[in-house]
Amino acid sequence: MRFGLLTARLLRGFRSWERPSQIAFLLALPFLIITFVLMLTGGPEVRPPATFGFIGFVVVTQFIFMWANRKMVTPYTQAQRLYLREEFEAARQLLEQTVRDGKATVSILTLLGNTYRQLGLLDESKAILTKAVEKAPKDHFSLYGIGRTLLIRGEYVVAIRALQDSIEQGAPPIVRLDLAEAYYREGQWELALAQAQAALPSASEPHRLLLVRYLLHRLGSGEPPLVDLVEAGLPYWMEQAGRYATSPYGQALSADVEVLKRLLEGSDVHDF
């Protein structure tokens, strides 16, 4: 049964190859079989050159396989590349088709849920990421994904729980910034301050560094962000505020954006 499935998979792959690769493989295959038979059944004078020839044709066929499959990537990889290029609608279509095809792995579901969130489809994002977490309760990627979606939906208490679970399961240190933001939105100032301080060393991207500096200042631990940092990081948060304008999170973020804009306009930092 397994041999039959493997053969069917190989045939499907072979049909997708470019014509030169197909021809090269069909030419090499008979010689591979002949040298293998001679290696097993030939006399003492035949076996050494047959063995050498068999090894050579194995190398050749492996090279053909690698060359023929050089452009083949999984749907997940394709969608991930689209996501990173911010082609979210294209990523959505590819991932939804993959799910319809019955290939809904935890990674696929998580990426689809994150894609829905980027498109502002928060209900769909929560639903699909819930499925991902149910499939793999200890997967920190899916836990982070649903934590971020819950945060943007304004469900701060459950967002905090999901982000905590993500960190406990090995999420990168920068996730503590999301946890700090969730605590901040919920009004748990001391916990927000502790997590923001813990996140600071890993906040390398301008928009993340801006957020952590902003939170620290608002929580009474540090000066306002420098103007250069605000200029570099503010466009990201302005875009986020616009994308989620109808959610409680988006409305709260819009207020923060206005505070940062006042800093750029030269308002007294003591009023910030």
Short mmCIF file of C-alpha atoms in Angstrom, two decimals:
data_model
loop_
_atom_site.label_atom_id
_atom_site.label_comp_id
_atom_site.label_asym_id
_atom_site.label_seq_id
_atom_site.Cartn_x
_atom_site.Cartn_y
_atom_site.Cartn_z
CA MET A 1 0.00 0.00 0.00
CA ARG A 2 2.76 2.45 0.96
CA PHE A 3 4.72 1.53 -2.16
CA GLY A 4 1.68 2.27 -4.29
CA LEU A 5 1.18 5.67 -2.64
CA LEU A 6 4.83 6.50 -3.07
CA THR A 7 4.72 5.49 -6.74
CA ALA A 8 1.62 7.61 -7.33
CA ARG A 9 3.28 10.59 -5.66
CA LEU A 10 6.41 10.18 -7.77
CA LEU A 11 4.35 9.97 -10.95
CA ARG A 12 2.47 13.16 -10.07
CA GLY A 13 5.77 14.89 -9.43
CA PHE A 14 7.25 13.57 -12.68
CA ARG A 15 4.34 14.95 -14.71
CA SER A 16 5.02 18.43 -13.32
CA TRP A 17 8.68 18.40 -14.35
CA GLU A 18 10.01 20.39 -17.26
CA ARG A 19 10.40 18.39 -20.48
CA PRO A 20 14.26 18.33 -20.46
CA SER A 21 14.23 16.92 -16.92
CA GLN A 22 11.73 14.22 -17.92
CA ILE A 23 13.85 13.20 -20.92
CA ALA A 24 17.06 13.13 -18.88
CA PHE A 25 15.44 10.93 -16.24
CA LEU A 26 13.98 8.51 -18.81
CA LEU A 27 17.40 8.19 -20.43
CA ALA A 28 19.19 7.58 -17.13
CA LEU A 29 16.67 5.14 -15.65
CA PRO A 30 17.38 2.15 -18.00
CA PHE A 31 21.12 2.44 -17.40
CA LEU A 32 20.49 2.58 -13.66
CA ILE A 33 18.48 -0.65 -13.84
CA ILE A 34 20.98 -2.41 -16.14
CA THR A 35 24.01 -1.58 -13.98
CA PHE A 36 22.09 -2.65 -10.87
CA VAL A 37 21.26 -6.05 -12.41
CA LEU A 38 24.86 -6.54 -13.61
CA MET A 39 26.17 -5.58 -10.18
CA LEU A 40 24.08 -8.34 -8.61
CA THR A 41 24.38 -11.08 -11.24
CA GLY A 42 27.56 -10.37 -13.20
CA GLY A 43 30.80 -12.30 -12.88
CA PRO A 44 33.94 -11.11 -11.07
CA GLU A 45 35.09 -9.12 -14.09
CA VAL A 46 31.73 -7.43 -14.57
CA ARG A 47 30.75 -6.50 -11.03
CA PRO A 48 33.38 -3.80 -10.29
CA PRO A 49 32.65 -1.67 -13.39
CA ALA A 50 28.91 -2.33 -12.96
CA THR A 51 29.07 -1.14 -9.35
CA PHE A 52 30.98 1.96 -10.39
CA GLY A 53 28.47 2.63 -13.16
CA PHE A 54 25.51 2.08 -10.82
CA ILE A 55 26.86 4.58 -8.30
CA GLY A 56 27.44 7.07 -11.10
CA PHE A 57 23.89 6.77 -12.39
CA VAL A 58 22.49 7.09 -8.83
CA VAL A 59 24.33 10.41 -8.55
CA VAL A 60 23.03 11.47 -11.96
CA THR A 61 19.40 10.64 -11.13
CA GLN A 62 19.66 12.45 -7.78
CA PHE A 63 20.92 15.52 -9.59
CA ILE A 64 18.02 15.28 -12.04
CA PHE A 65 15.55 15.04 -9.14
CA MET A 66 17.02 18.07 -7.40
CA TRP A 67 17.09 20.11 -10.60
CA ALA A 68 13.55 19.12 -11.61
CA ASN A 69 12.16 20.00 -8.15
CA ARG A 70 14.13 23.20 -7.69
CA LYS A 71 11.02 25.36 -8.14
CA MET A 72 8.63 23.19 -6.19
CA VAL A 73 7.51 24.64 -2.86
CA THR A 74 4.68 23.70 -0.54
CA PRO A 75 1.48 25.75 -0.40
CA TYR A 76 2.52 26.86 3.09
CA THR A 77 5.84 28.21 1.82
CA GLN A 78 4.12 29.96 -1.08
CA ALA A 79 1.57 31.54 1.24
CA GLN A 80 4.26 32.52 3.73
CA ARG A 81 6.16 34.36 1.00
CA LEU A 82 2.98 36.17 -0.05
CA TYR A 83 2.30 37.07 3.58
CA LEU A 84 5.79 38.51 4.06
CA ARG A 85 5.30 40.59 0.90
CA GLU A 86 2.00 41.79 2.43
CA GLU A 87 0.01 40.23 -0.42
CA PHE A 88 -2.56 39.12 2.11
CA GLU A 89 -5.50 38.51 -0.23
CA ALA A 90 -3.42 36.21 -2.43
CA ALA A 91 -2.15 34.38 0.66
CA ARG A 92 -5.72 34.03 1.89
CA GLN A 93 -6.94 32.46 -1.34
CA LEU A 94 -4.09 29.96 -1.44
CA LEU A 95 -4.50 28.97 2.21
CA GLU A 96 -8.29 28.63 1.97
CA GLN A 97 -7.88 26.34 -1.03
CA THR A 98 -5.33 24.27 0.89
CA VAL A 99 -7.83 23.88 3.74
CA ARG A 100 -10.57 22.87 1.30
CA ASP A 101 -8.19 20.26 -0.11
CA GLY A 102 -8.03 18.65 3.32
CA LYS A 103 -4.48 19.78 4.12
CA ALA A 104 -5.24 21.93 7.15
CA THR A 105 -2.10 21.49 9.25
CA VAL A 106 -1.55 23.59 12.37
CA SER A 107 0.90 25.77 10.43
CA ILE A 108 -1.60 26.32 7.63
CA LEU A 109 -4.40 27.22 10.05
CA THR A 110 -2.15 29.56 12.02
CA LEU A 111 -0.96 31.38 8.92
CA LEU A 112 -4.53 31.64 7.63
CA GLY A 113 -5.69 33.05 10.97
CA ASN A 114 -2.89 35.60 10.94
CA THR A 115 -3.75 36.50 7.35
CA TYR A 116 -7.38 37.07 8.27
CA ARG A 117 -6.21 39.38 11.06
CA GLN A 118 -4.08 41.37 8.63
CA LEU A 119 -7.14 41.75 6.40
CA GLY A 120 -9.18 43.01 9.34
CA LEU A 121 -11.34 39.86 9.43
CA LEU A 122 -11.12 39.45 13.20
CA ASP A 123 -14.05 37.04 13.63
CA GLU A 124 -12.62 34.69 11.01
CA SER A 125 -9.15 35.06 12.50
CA LYS A 126 -10.34 34.11 15.97
CA ALA A 127 -12.31 31.11 14.67
CA ILE A 128 -9.48 29.61 12.61
CA LEU A 129 -6.80 30.26 15.23
CA THR A 130 -9.02 28.60 17.84
CA LYS A 131 -8.98 25.49 15.65
CA ALA A 132 -5.20 25.69 15.39
CA VAL A 133 -4.84 25.89 19.18
CA GLU A 134 -7.24 22.99 19.63
CA LYS A 135 -5.09 20.90 17.29
CA ALA A 136 -1.84 21.84 19.03
CA PRO A 137 -2.42 23.39 22.48
CA LYS A 138 1.33 23.79 23.07
CA ASP A 139 2.28 25.37 19.76
CA HIS A 140 3.57 28.83 20.62
CA PHE A 141 2.99 30.17 17.08
CA SER A 142 -0.75 29.51 17.15
CA LEU A 143 -0.99 30.67 20.78
CA TYR A 144 0.69 33.93 19.83
CA GLY A 145 -1.54 34.30 16.80
CA ILE A 146 -4.76 33.99 18.75
CA GLY A 147 -3.33 36.17 21.51
CA ARG A 148 -2.64 38.93 19.01
CA THR A 149 -6.10 38.59 17.46
CA LEU A 150 -7.79 38.70 20.86
CA LEU A 151 -5.76 41.78 21.76
CA ILE A 152 -6.91 43.60 18.64
CA ARG A 153 -10.51 42.54 19.29
CA GLY A 154 -10.25 44.21 22.70
CA GLU A 155 -10.56 40.92 24.58
CA TYR A 156 -7.60 41.79 26.75
CA VAL A 157 -8.02 39.30 29.60
CA VAL A 158 -8.09 36.23 27.34
CA ALA A 159 -5.40 37.78 25.14
CA ILE A 160 -3.14 38.00 28.20
CA ARG A 161 -3.72 34.34 28.96
CA ALA A 162 -2.94 33.24 25.40
CA LEU A 163 0.22 35.35 25.22
CA GLN A 164 1.38 34.03 28.59
CA ASP A 165 0.87 30.47 27.32
CA SER A 166 2.80 31.30 24.16
CA ILE A 167 5.76 32.57 26.18
CA GLU A 168 5.65 29.50 28.43
CA GLN A 169 5.79 27.29 25.32
CA GLY A 170 8.93 28.96 23.98
CA ALA A 171 7.81 32.05 22.05
CA PRO A 172 10.56 34.61 21.26
CA PRO A 173 11.24 37.26 23.95
CA ILE A 174 9.66 40.00 21.82
CA VAL A 175 6.23 38.48 22.50
CA ARG A 176 6.57 40.04 25.96
CA LEU A 177 5.94 43.37 24.23
CA ASP A 178 2.54 42.14 23.05
CA LEU A 179 1.87 40.96 26.60
CA ALA A 180 2.93 44.36 27.95
CA GLU A 181 0.56 46.06 25.54
CA ALA A 182 -2.30 43.75 26.58
CA TYR A 183 -1.67 44.53 30.25
CA TYR A 184 -1.48 48.24 29.41
CA ARG A 185 -4.80 48.18 27.56
CA GLU A 186 -6.35 46.29 30.47
CA GLY A 187 -5.05 48.86 32.98
CA GLN A 188 -2.71 46.50 34.83
CA TRP A 189 0.10 49.05 35.01
CA GLU A 190 2.67 47.22 37.15
CA LEU A 191 2.49 44.05 35.08
CA ALA A 192 2.64 46.09 31.88
CA LEU A 193 5.78 47.87 33.11
CA ALA A 194 7.50 44.60 34.05
CA GLN A 195 6.82 43.05 30.65
CA ALA A 196 7.83 46.19 28.75
CA GLN A 197 11.15 46.27 30.60
CA ALA A 198 11.69 42.59 29.80
CA ALA A 199 10.87 43.18 26.12
CA LEU A 200 13.14 46.20 25.64
CA PRO A 201 16.39 44.30 24.83
CA SER A 202 14.70 42.36 22.01
CA ALA A 203 12.85 45.31 20.43
CA SER A 204 15.03 45.96 17.40
CA GLU A 205 12.52 47.00 14.73
CA PRO A 206 11.65 50.73 14.83
CA HIS A 207 7.92 50.25 15.35
CA ARG A 208 8.45 47.80 18.19
CA LEU A 209 11.12 49.92 19.81
CA LEU A 210 8.82 52.93 19.55
CA LEU A 211 6.00 51.05 21.27
CA VAL A 212 8.13 49.80 24.12
CA ARG A 213 9.69 53.24 24.68
CA TYR A 214 6.23 54.79 24.58
CA LEU A 215 4.83 52.29 27.09
CA LEU A 216 7.78 52.74 29.43
CA HIS A 217 7.35 56.50 29.39
CA ARG A 218 3.60 56.34 29.90
CA LEU A 219 4.17 53.98 32.80
CA GLY A 220 6.60 56.37 34.47
CA SER A 221 9.86 54.66 33.54
CA GLY A 222 11.81 56.65 30.97
CA GLU A 223 11.83 59.70 28.74
CA PRO A 224 9.55 60.13 25.74
CA PRO A 225 10.72 58.41 22.54
CA LEU A 226 13.19 60.44 20.49
CA VAL A 227 11.76 62.24 17.48
CA ASP A 228 13.84 60.17 15.04
CA LEU A 229 12.37 56.99 16.49
CA VAL A 230 8.84 58.37 16.29
CA GLU A 231 9.35 59.30 12.65
CA ALA A 232 10.63 55.81 11.86
CA GLY A 233 8.06 53.79 13.79
CA LEU A 234 4.88 55.87 13.74
CA PRO A 235 3.74 55.02 10.16
CA TYR A 236 3.33 51.38 11.16
CA TRP A 237 1.08 52.23 14.11
CA MET A 238 -0.89 54.73 12.07
CA GLU A 239 -1.58 51.97 9.54
CA GLN A 240 -2.58 49.56 12.32
CA ALA A 241 -4.92 52.12 13.87
CA GLY A 242 -6.59 52.66 10.51
CA ARG A 243 -6.89 48.95 9.77
CA TYR A 244 -8.61 48.19 13.07
CA ALA A 245 -10.43 51.50 13.47
CA THR A 246 -13.74 49.83 14.41
CA SER A 247 -12.29 47.70 17.19
CA PRO A 248 -11.69 48.86 20.80
CA TYR A 249 -7.99 48.26 20.28
CA GLY A 250 -7.88 50.37 17.14
CA GLN A 251 -9.64 53.23 18.90
CA ALA A 252 -7.23 53.10 21.85
CA LEU A 253 -4.27 52.90 19.48
CA SER A 254 -5.57 55.94 17.58
CA ALA A 255 -5.37 57.95 20.80
CA ASP A 256 -1.75 56.86 21.26
CA VAL A 257 -0.96 57.81 17.67
CA GLU A 258 -2.31 61.31 18.30
CA VAL A 259 -0.02 61.66 21.33
CA LEU A 260 2.97 60.65 19.23
CA LYS A 261 1.97 63.07 16.48
CA ARG A 262 1.99 65.88 19.02
CA LEU A 263 5.55 65.00 19.87
CA LEU A 264 6.50 65.34 16.22
CA GLU A 265 4.76 68.71 16.10
CA GLY A 266 7.05 69.97 18.86
CA SER A 267 4.73 69.83 21.85
CA ASP A 268 6.38 70.18 25.24
CA VAL A 269 7.62 66.75 26.29
CA HIS A 270 6.30 67.41 29.79
CA ASP A 271 2.80 67.36 28.35
CA PHE A 272 3.47 64.05 26.65
#
